[in-house]
Coordinates of C-alpha atoms and ligand atoms in Angstrom, one line a residue:
M1 CA -0.1 0.0 -0.1
S2 CA 1.5 3.2 -1.0
E3 CA 2.8 5.7 1.5
A4 CA 0.5 8.5 -0.3
Y5 CA -2.6 6.4 0.9
R6 CA -1.0 6.1 4.5
E7 CA -0.8 9.7 4.8
M8 CA -4.5 10.1 3.5
W9 CA -5.8 7.8 6.2
E10 CA -3.9 9.5 8.8
N11 CA -5.3 12.6 7.8
L12 CA -8.8 11.1 7.9
N13 CA -7.9 10.3 11.8
L14 CA -8.4 6.5 11.0
D15 CA -6.5 3.9 13.5
L16 CA -3.7 2.8 11.0
A17 CA -3.0 -0.2 13.0
A18 CA -6.7 -1.5 12.9
H19 CA -7.2 -0.3 9.6
D20 CA -4.2 -2.4 8.5
G21 CA -5.6 -5.2 10.1
L22 CA -9.1 -4.9 8.4
L23 CA -7.8 -4.6 4.9
S24 CA -5.7 -7.7 5.5
V25 CA -8.5 -9.8 6.4
L26 CA -10.7 -8.3 3.7
G27 CA -8.2 -9.1 1.1
K28 CA -8.0 -12.6 2.1
F29 CA -11.7 -13.0 2.5
Y30 CA -11.8 -11.7 -1.2
G31 CA -9.3 -14.0 -2.4
D32 CA -10.9 -16.9 -0.6
I33 CA -14.6 -16.0 -2.0
Y34 CA -14.2 -14.3 -5.2
M35 CA -10.9 -15.0 -6.7
S36 CA -11.4 -18.9 -6.5
Q37 CA -14.2 -18.9 -8.8
Q38 CA -13.8 -20.7 -12.1
G39 CA -14.8 -19.0 -15.3
R40 CA -15.2 -15.3 -14.3
L41 CA -15.5 -13.1 -17.3
K42 CA -12.8 -10.3 -18.2
G43 CA -15.6 -7.4 -17.2
M44 CA -15.2 -8.7 -13.5
E45 CA -11.4 -7.3 -13.6
Y46 CA -13.0 -4.0 -13.3
L47 CA -14.9 -4.9 -10.1
D48 CA -12.0 -6.7 -8.7
F49 CA -9.8 -3.5 -9.1
V50 CA -12.3 -1.0 -7.6
L51 CA -12.7 -3.4 -4.8
S52 CA -8.6 -3.7 -4.4
E53 CA -8.8 0.1 -4.1
V54 CA -12.1 0.4 -2.2
H55 CA -10.2 2.4 0.9
G56 CA -7.3 3.6 -1.5
L57 CA -8.0 5.1 -5.2
R58 CA -11.6 5.7 -4.3
I59 CA -11.1 7.6 -1.2
K60 CA -8.2 9.7 -3.0
E61 CA -11.0 10.6 -5.6
L62 CA -13.1 11.8 -2.9
Q63 CA -10.5 13.8 -1.5
D64 CA -9.8 15.3 -4.7
A65 CA -13.4 16.1 -5.4
K66 CA -13.4 18.0 -1.8
A67 CA -10.5 19.8 -2.5
R68 CA -12.1 21.1 -5.9
G69 CA -15.2 22.1 -3.6
R70 CA -17.4 19.1 -3.7
K71 CA -19.3 18.0 -1.0
I72 CA -19.6 14.2 -0.1
V73 CA -22.9 12.9 1.3
G74 CA -23.1 9.5 3.0
T75 CA -26.4 7.3 3.1
F76 CA -27.6 4.2 4.7
C77 CA -31.0 3.5 2.7
V78 CA -32.1 3.7 -0.7
F79 CA -34.7 6.0 0.4
V80 CA -32.5 8.8 0.2
P81 CA -32.8 10.2 -3.4
E82 CA -29.4 10.3 -4.7
E83 CA -30.6 12.4 -7.7
L84 CA -30.7 15.6 -5.5
A85 CA -27.1 15.1 -4.3
L86 CA -25.9 14.8 -7.9
A87 CA -28.1 17.6 -9.0
V88 CA -26.1 20.0 -6.7
D89 CA -22.5 18.3 -7.7
A90 CA -22.5 16.3 -4.3
V91 CA -21.0 12.7 -4.4
Q92 CA -23.1 10.3 -2.6
V93 CA -21.7 7.3 -1.1
G94 CA -23.4 4.3 0.7
L95 CA -22.1 3.9 4.4
C96 CA -23.7 0.6 5.1
A97 CA -21.4 -1.9 6.7
G98 CA -20.9 -5.3 6.2
A99 CA -18.2 -6.6 8.9
D100 CA -17.9 -7.4 12.4
A101 CA -15.4 -4.9 13.1
G102 CA -15.9 -2.5 16.0
R103 CA -18.8 -4.3 17.6
E104 CA -17.7 -3.8 21.2
A105 CA -17.3 -0.1 20.7
A106 CA -20.6 -0.2 19.1
E107 CA -22.6 -1.8 21.9
T108 CA -21.3 1.2 24.2
L109 CA -24.0 3.3 21.8
V110 CA -26.7 0.9 20.9
P111 CA -27.9 -2.2 22.7
R112 CA -26.6 -5.6 22.0
N113 CA -29.7 -7.1 20.8
T114 CA -29.4 -4.6 17.6
C115 CA -28.8 -6.0 14.1
A116 CA -25.2 -6.4 12.8
L117 CA -25.8 -3.8 9.9
I118 CA -26.5 -1.1 12.6
K119 CA -23.5 -2.2 14.9
S120 CA -21.5 -2.3 12.0
F121 CA -21.6 1.3 10.8
I122 CA -21.6 2.6 14.5
G123 CA -18.7 0.3 15.0
F124 CA -16.6 1.3 12.1
K125 CA -16.9 5.0 13.1
L126 CA -16.3 4.6 16.8
A127 CA -13.0 2.3 15.9
R128 CA -12.1 5.0 13.3
L129 CA -11.9 2.4 10.4
C130 CA -13.9 3.8 7.8
P131 CA -12.6 6.3 5.4
Y132 CA -15.8 6.9 3.6
T133 CA -17.5 8.0 6.8
E134 CA -14.7 10.3 7.7
S135 CA -15.0 11.8 4.1
C136 CA -18.3 12.9 4.5
D137 CA -19.5 16.7 4.9
L138 CA -22.9 15.3 5.6
I139 CA -24.6 11.8 6.5
V140 CA -28.3 11.5 6.0
G141 CA -30.5 9.0 8.2
E142 CA -34.0 7.8 7.9
T143 CA -37.0 7.2 9.9
T144 CA -37.2 3.5 8.4
C145 CA -36.7 0.8 11.2
D146 CA -36.8 1.2 14.9
G147 CA -33.2 0.0 15.2
K148 CA -31.9 2.6 12.8
K149 CA -34.1 5.7 14.0
K150 CA -32.4 5.3 17.5
A151 CA -29.3 4.6 16.3
Y152 CA -29.1 7.7 14.5
E153 CA -29.8 9.9 17.6
A154 CA -26.6 8.3 19.1
F155 CA -24.6 8.5 15.8
A156 CA -25.5 12.3 15.6
E157 CA -23.3 13.0 18.5
H158 CA -20.6 11.6 16.6
A159 CA -21.1 12.7 12.9
P160 CA -22.8 15.8 11.2
M161 CA -26.5 14.3 10.5
H162 CA -29.7 15.0 8.8
I163 CA -32.6 12.8 9.3
M164 CA -35.4 12.3 6.6
E165 CA -38.5 11.1 7.8
V166 CA -39.7 8.3 5.6
P167 CA -43.6 7.5 6.1
Q168 CA -44.5 4.1 7.3
T169 CA -47.5 3.7 5.0
K170 CA -48.5 4.6 1.2
T171 CA -51.7 6.7 1.9
E172 CA -52.1 10.1 0.2
A173 CA -51.0 11.7 3.4
A174 CA -47.9 9.8 3.5
R175 CA -47.1 11.0 -0.1
A176 CA -47.7 14.4 1.3
L177 CA -45.2 14.1 4.1
W178 CA -42.5 12.5 2.0
K179 CA -42.8 15.2 -0.6
A180 CA -42.2 17.8 2.3
E181 CA -39.3 15.5 3.2
V182 CA -37.9 15.6 -0.1
L183 CA -38.2 19.4 -0.2
R184 CA -36.7 19.9 3.1
Y185 CA -33.7 17.6 2.1
M186 CA -33.1 19.7 -1.2
G187 CA -33.0 22.7 1.0
K188 CA -30.4 20.9 3.3
L189 CA -28.1 20.1 0.2
E190 CA -28.6 23.6 -1.2
D191 CA -27.1 25.2 2.0
L192 CA -24.5 22.7 2.3
T193 CA -23.3 23.0 -1.5
G194 CA -24.3 26.9 -2.1
K195 CA -25.6 25.6 -5.5
K196 CA -29.5 25.5 -6.5
V197 CA -31.3 22.4 -7.7
T198 CA -32.4 23.4 -11.2
A199 CA -34.8 21.7 -13.7
E200 CA -31.7 21.3 -15.8
N201 CA -29.4 19.8 -13.3
L202 CA -32.0 17.6 -11.8
A203 CA -33.0 16.2 -15.1
A204 CA -29.3 15.5 -15.7
A205 CA -29.2 13.6 -12.5
I206 CA -32.3 11.6 -12.9
K207 CA -30.8 10.4 -16.2
T208 CA -27.6 9.4 -14.7
V209 CA -29.2 7.7 -11.9
N210 CA -31.8 5.8 -14.2
A211 CA -28.8 4.8 -16.8
R212 CA -27.1 3.1 -13.8
R213 CA -30.6 1.1 -12.8
R214 CA -31.1 0.3 -16.5
A215 CA -27.7 -1.4 -16.6
L216 CA -28.4 -3.3 -13.6
Q217 CA -32.0 -4.2 -14.7
R218 CA -30.3 -5.6 -17.9
L219 CA -27.6 -7.6 -15.7
N220 CA -30.4 -9.1 -13.7
G221 CA -32.3 -9.9 -16.8
L222 CA -29.4 -12.0 -18.3
R223 CA -29.6 -14.2 -15.2
A224 CA -32.7 -15.7 -16.2
A225 CA -30.8 -17.8 -18.7
R226 CA -30.0 -21.3 -18.1
P227 CA -27.3 -22.3 -17.3
A228 CA -26.8 -18.8 -15.3
P229 CA -24.2 -16.8 -17.0
I230 CA -22.7 -15.3 -13.8
S231 CA -22.5 -16.0 -10.1
G232 CA -24.6 -14.3 -7.4
R233 CA -21.4 -13.6 -5.5
D234 CA -20.3 -11.3 -8.6
V235 CA -23.6 -9.8 -8.8
L236 CA -23.8 -9.1 -5.1
L237 CA -20.3 -7.2 -5.3
I238 CA -21.5 -5.5 -8.4
N239 CA -24.6 -4.2 -6.2
Q240 CA -22.2 -3.2 -3.4
V241 CA -20.1 -1.5 -5.6
S242 CA -22.9 0.6 -7.2
F243 CA -23.2 2.4 -3.6
Y244 CA -20.2 4.1 -3.7
D245 CA -18.4 4.1 -7.5
D246 CA -18.8 6.9 -9.9
P247 CA -22.2 6.2 -11.3
V248 CA -21.3 7.0 -15.1
R249 CA -18.0 5.0 -15.1
F250 CA -19.9 2.1 -13.3
T251 CA -22.5 2.1 -15.7
G252 CA -20.3 1.8 -18.7
A253 CA -18.6 -0.9 -17.0
I254 CA -21.6 -3.0 -16.0
N255 CA -22.9 -2.5 -19.5
T256 CA -19.6 -3.8 -20.9
L257 CA -20.0 -6.7 -18.6
C258 CA -23.6 -7.5 -20.0
D259 CA -22.2 -7.5 -23.7
Q260 CA -19.8 -10.4 -22.4
L261 CA -22.6 -12.1 -20.8
E262 CA -24.9 -12.0 -23.6
E263 CA -22.1 -13.5 -25.8
R264 CA -21.5 -16.0 -23.1
I265 CA -25.6 -17.1 -23.2
K266 CA -25.4 -17.1 -27.0
A267 CA -22.6 -19.7 -26.7
G268 CA -24.9 -21.8 -24.0
E269 CA -22.0 -21.3 -21.3
G270 CA -22.6 -20.5 -17.7
V271 CA -20.8 -20.8 -14.3
A272 CA -22.4 -23.6 -13.2
P273 CA -23.9 -26.7 -14.6
A274 CA -27.6 -26.1 -16.3
D275 CA -29.4 -28.2 -13.7
A276 CA -27.6 -26.4 -10.7
P277 CA -30.2 -25.6 -8.5
R278 CA -31.3 -21.9 -9.0
V279 CA -31.7 -20.1 -5.8
M280 CA -33.0 -16.5 -5.0
L281 CA -32.0 -14.6 -2.1
S282 CA -34.7 -12.3 -0.4
G283 CA -34.7 -10.0 2.5
C284 CA -32.3 -7.7 4.5
P285 CA -29.4 -6.1 2.5
M286 CA -25.9 -7.5 2.5
A287 CA -23.4 -4.5 2.5
V288 CA -19.6 -5.1 1.7
P289 CA -18.0 -7.4 2.7
N290 CA -21.0 -9.6 4.0
W291 CA -20.3 -12.6 1.3
K292 CA -20.7 -15.3 3.7
L293 CA -24.3 -16.7 2.9
P294 CA -23.7 -16.3 -0.8
Y295 CA -20.4 -18.2 -0.5
V296 CA -22.1 -21.0 1.5
I297 CA -25.1 -21.2 -1.0
E298 CA -22.9 -21.2 -4.3
S299 CA -20.0 -23.6 -2.6
S300 CA -22.9 -25.9 -1.8
G301 CA -23.3 -26.5 -5.7
A302 CA -26.2 -24.0 -6.4
V303 CA -26.2 -20.7 -8.1
I304 CA -27.9 -17.7 -6.8
V305 CA -29.6 -16.0 -9.9
G306 CA -31.6 -12.9 -7.8
E307 CA -31.5 -10.7 -5.0
E308 CA -34.7 -9.3 -3.9
S309 CA -33.0 -6.8 -1.4
C310 CA -32.0 -3.0 -1.4
I311 CA -28.3 -4.2 -2.2
G312 CA -30.2 -6.0 -5.2
T313 CA -33.5 -5.4 -7.2
R314 CA -35.2 -3.2 -4.8
N315 CA -33.0 -0.5 -5.7
T316 CA -33.1 -1.0 -9.5
R317 CA -36.5 -1.9 -10.0
D318 CA -38.0 1.1 -10.5
L319 CA -37.2 4.0 -12.9
T320 CA -37.8 7.9 -12.3
D321 CA -40.0 9.1 -14.9
E322 CA -38.2 11.4 -17.3
S323 CA -40.6 13.2 -19.1
G324 CA -41.1 16.2 -16.4
R325 CA -40.1 19.6 -17.7
T326 CA -40.2 21.9 -14.9
L327 CA -38.7 21.3 -11.5
E328 CA -41.9 20.9 -9.6
Q329 CA -42.9 18.0 -12.2
M330 CA -39.3 16.3 -11.3
I331 CA -39.9 16.3 -7.8
D332 CA -42.9 14.6 -8.0
A333 CA -41.7 12.0 -10.5
L334 CA -39.0 11.5 -7.7
C335 CA -41.5 11.3 -4.9
D336 CA -43.4 8.8 -6.9
R337 CA -40.4 6.7 -7.5
Y338 CA -39.1 6.5 -4.2
M339 CA -42.8 5.4 -2.7
K340 CA -43.1 2.4 -4.8
I341 CA -40.0 1.0 -2.7
D342 CA -41.2 -1.9 -0.6
C343 CA -39.2 -2.0 2.4
A344 CA -40.3 -4.2 5.2
C345 CA -40.7 -1.1 7.5
F346 CA -44.1 -0.4 5.4
T347 CA -47.4 -1.5 6.7
P348 CA -49.0 -3.0 5.0
N349 CA -46.5 -3.9 2.4
A350 CA -48.6 -6.4 0.2
E351 CA -46.9 -5.1 -2.9
R352 CA -43.5 -6.9 -1.6
L353 CA -45.2 -10.3 -1.7
D354 CA -46.3 -9.7 -5.4
N355 CA -42.7 -8.7 -6.2
V356 CA -41.1 -11.5 -4.7
E357 CA -43.1 -14.0 -6.1
S358 CA -43.1 -12.7 -9.6
M359 CA -39.3 -12.1 -9.6
A360 CA -38.9 -15.8 -8.6
R361 CA -40.9 -17.1 -11.9
D362 CA -39.1 -14.6 -13.8
L363 CA -35.9 -16.0 -12.8
K364 CA -37.2 -19.5 -12.9
V365 CA -35.9 -20.4 -9.5
D366 CA -36.0 -23.6 -7.8
G367 CA -36.3 -22.1 -4.4
V368 CA -35.9 -19.1 -2.5
I369 CA -33.7 -18.4 0.7
Q370 CA -35.1 -15.7 3.0
Y371 CA -32.3 -14.2 4.9
A372 CA -32.7 -11.9 8.0
L373 CA -30.2 -10.4 10.0
M374 CA -30.9 -11.3 13.9
F375 CA -32.7 -8.9 15.5
C376 CA -34.3 -7.4 12.3
Q377 CA -38.0 -7.2 13.1
P378 CA -39.4 -5.9 10.2
Y379 CA -37.9 -8.6 7.8
A380 CA -38.6 -11.5 10.3
H381 CA -42.0 -10.5 10.4
E382 CA -42.4 -10.4 6.6
G383 CA -40.8 -13.6 6.2
I384 CA -43.6 -15.4 7.3
K385 CA -45.9 -13.7 5.1
V386 CA -43.5 -14.5 2.2
E387 CA -43.1 -17.9 3.1
R388 CA -46.8 -18.3 2.9
R389 CA -47.1 -16.8 -0.4
L390 CA -44.4 -18.9 -2.0
T391 CA -45.7 -22.0 -0.6
A392 CA -49.2 -21.3 -2.0
G393 CA -47.4 -20.6 -5.4
G394 CA -45.6 -23.9 -5.4
I395 CA -42.3 -22.3 -4.8
P396 CA -40.1 -23.9 -2.1
S397 CA -38.4 -21.5 0.5
M398 CA -36.6 -21.5 3.8
S399 CA -35.6 -18.7 6.1
L400 CA -32.1 -18.2 7.6
E401 CA -31.3 -15.8 10.3
T402 CA -27.6 -14.9 10.8
D403 CA -24.9 -12.1 11.8
Y404 CA -21.6 -11.1 10.4
S405 CA -19.7 -13.6 12.7
M406 CA -18.2 -16.5 11.2
E407 CA -19.3 -19.0 13.8
D408 CA -22.4 -20.3 12.2
V409 CA -21.0 -21.1 8.8
E410 CA -21.0 -24.9 9.3
Q411 CA -24.7 -24.9 10.4
L412 CA -25.5 -22.6 7.9
K413 CA -24.1 -24.8 5.3
T414 CA -25.7 -27.9 6.8
R415 CA -29.2 -26.1 6.5
V416 CA -28.5 -24.8 3.1
E417 CA -27.2 -28.2 1.8
A418 CA -30.6 -30.0 3.4
F419 CA -32.8 -27.4 1.7
L420 CA -31.0 -27.7 -2.0
E421 CA -31.5 -31.5 -1.6
T422 CA -35.3 -30.9 -1.5
V423 CA -35.4 -28.8 -4.5
R424 CA -32.8 -30.8 -6.8
Ligands
BJ8_501 S1 -35.3 0.5 2.2 S2 -34.3 -2.4 4.0 S3 -32.0 0.2 3.1 S4 -34.2 0.5 5.7 S5 -31.5 -5.0 8.6 S6 -31.3 -1.6 9.8 S7 -34.4 -2.9 8.8 S8 -33.1 -4.1 11.7 S9 -31.7 -2.1 6.2 FE1 -33.1 -0.8 4.9 FE2 -33.8 1.3 3.6 FE3 -35.5 -0.7 4.4 FE4 -33.7 -0.8 2.2 FE5 -33.3 -2.3 10.6 FE6 -33.4 -4.6 9.7 FE7 -31.1 -3.8 10.3 FE8 -32.1 -3.0 8.0

């Protein structure tokens, strides 16, 4: 690792010794889970490079952007409209974290029975391990699940925060509340950057974010092929990287990868035998470097062909209407698009059941594995309904609850293998 990076991390006030430890574990984990795969496409080299530079080159780019006067905005939820940040020329990065590091420190701020995702982003901050968090000029939280809401109160003592009130229903009144929150957030960004959101810069931002969603939709559509042309592990990585890479560069790289996948499909080739069980994941988001369950599933002989999750299709399924001409029309289009998100924090949330079932059918899956982080109430509750719906539709499913520790890998493997036996 170059001296220039060390200096950059030092300036960001990272705990250098702990950070070195984290990077070496991450590198080994990546080698075992990703580089060991057979038949990876050339297009994945871009993702390997981005991940190898996750705390290096990308952070340098953020520092350079800051030096040129751009602001960095960190988020934890797909409800925060990236289009608004891009419109005022800010850079938005996802801060959800998927590693166990800093858990003990986190438990001094939030209760032990808090989900691993929340403990992880707090732990990364308190243990001074995350150069993204430390680069942010503003961090945006949202009132989604109770765990996050209360954790943001504690987190705000350590970072500059803005909280968006996300409604919990999809009524007219909820839509009005959401629009008011979108406008309030827009004002906050304008104050932060000293720039105004205009019809022109917002239209461009909507196009940029839609283009990235279209590229990911294209990728997900190609996974309906049998044999599956790309592993679930690789697509999870792509989705994870989509939250912090430059959106235009990323979109180009994914479209190039899709060209290669189309060639592969035409040639009848895949990453797994045509009769390998096709599995869809559904539930909580899997943030970098949470690759445990996908690795367990795919090393058991199955292939993952879809992720019904926010680090997956929930973030890419719906586009923002691009036909608006005035700022008001565009803000309305944004509000409508974001109100379609079927997060388990909504009540009722019947459209999610429809979306899970239709996705499973489109991807011709042999089974669905529902994934909930331990202590995540919203997804655990909905797991019961999702299972009922899938069973009624003749689609086998199983539910797993886990966290970020490695202690349950063998136990998960035993359960996954038993499930795969029943769907083979
Ligand atoms: S829109 S899924 S990104 S809130 S796993 S922290 S729900 S206790 S992450 Fe999410 Fe936005 Fe919804 Fe998506 Fe709480 Fe559950 Fe933890 Fe979770």
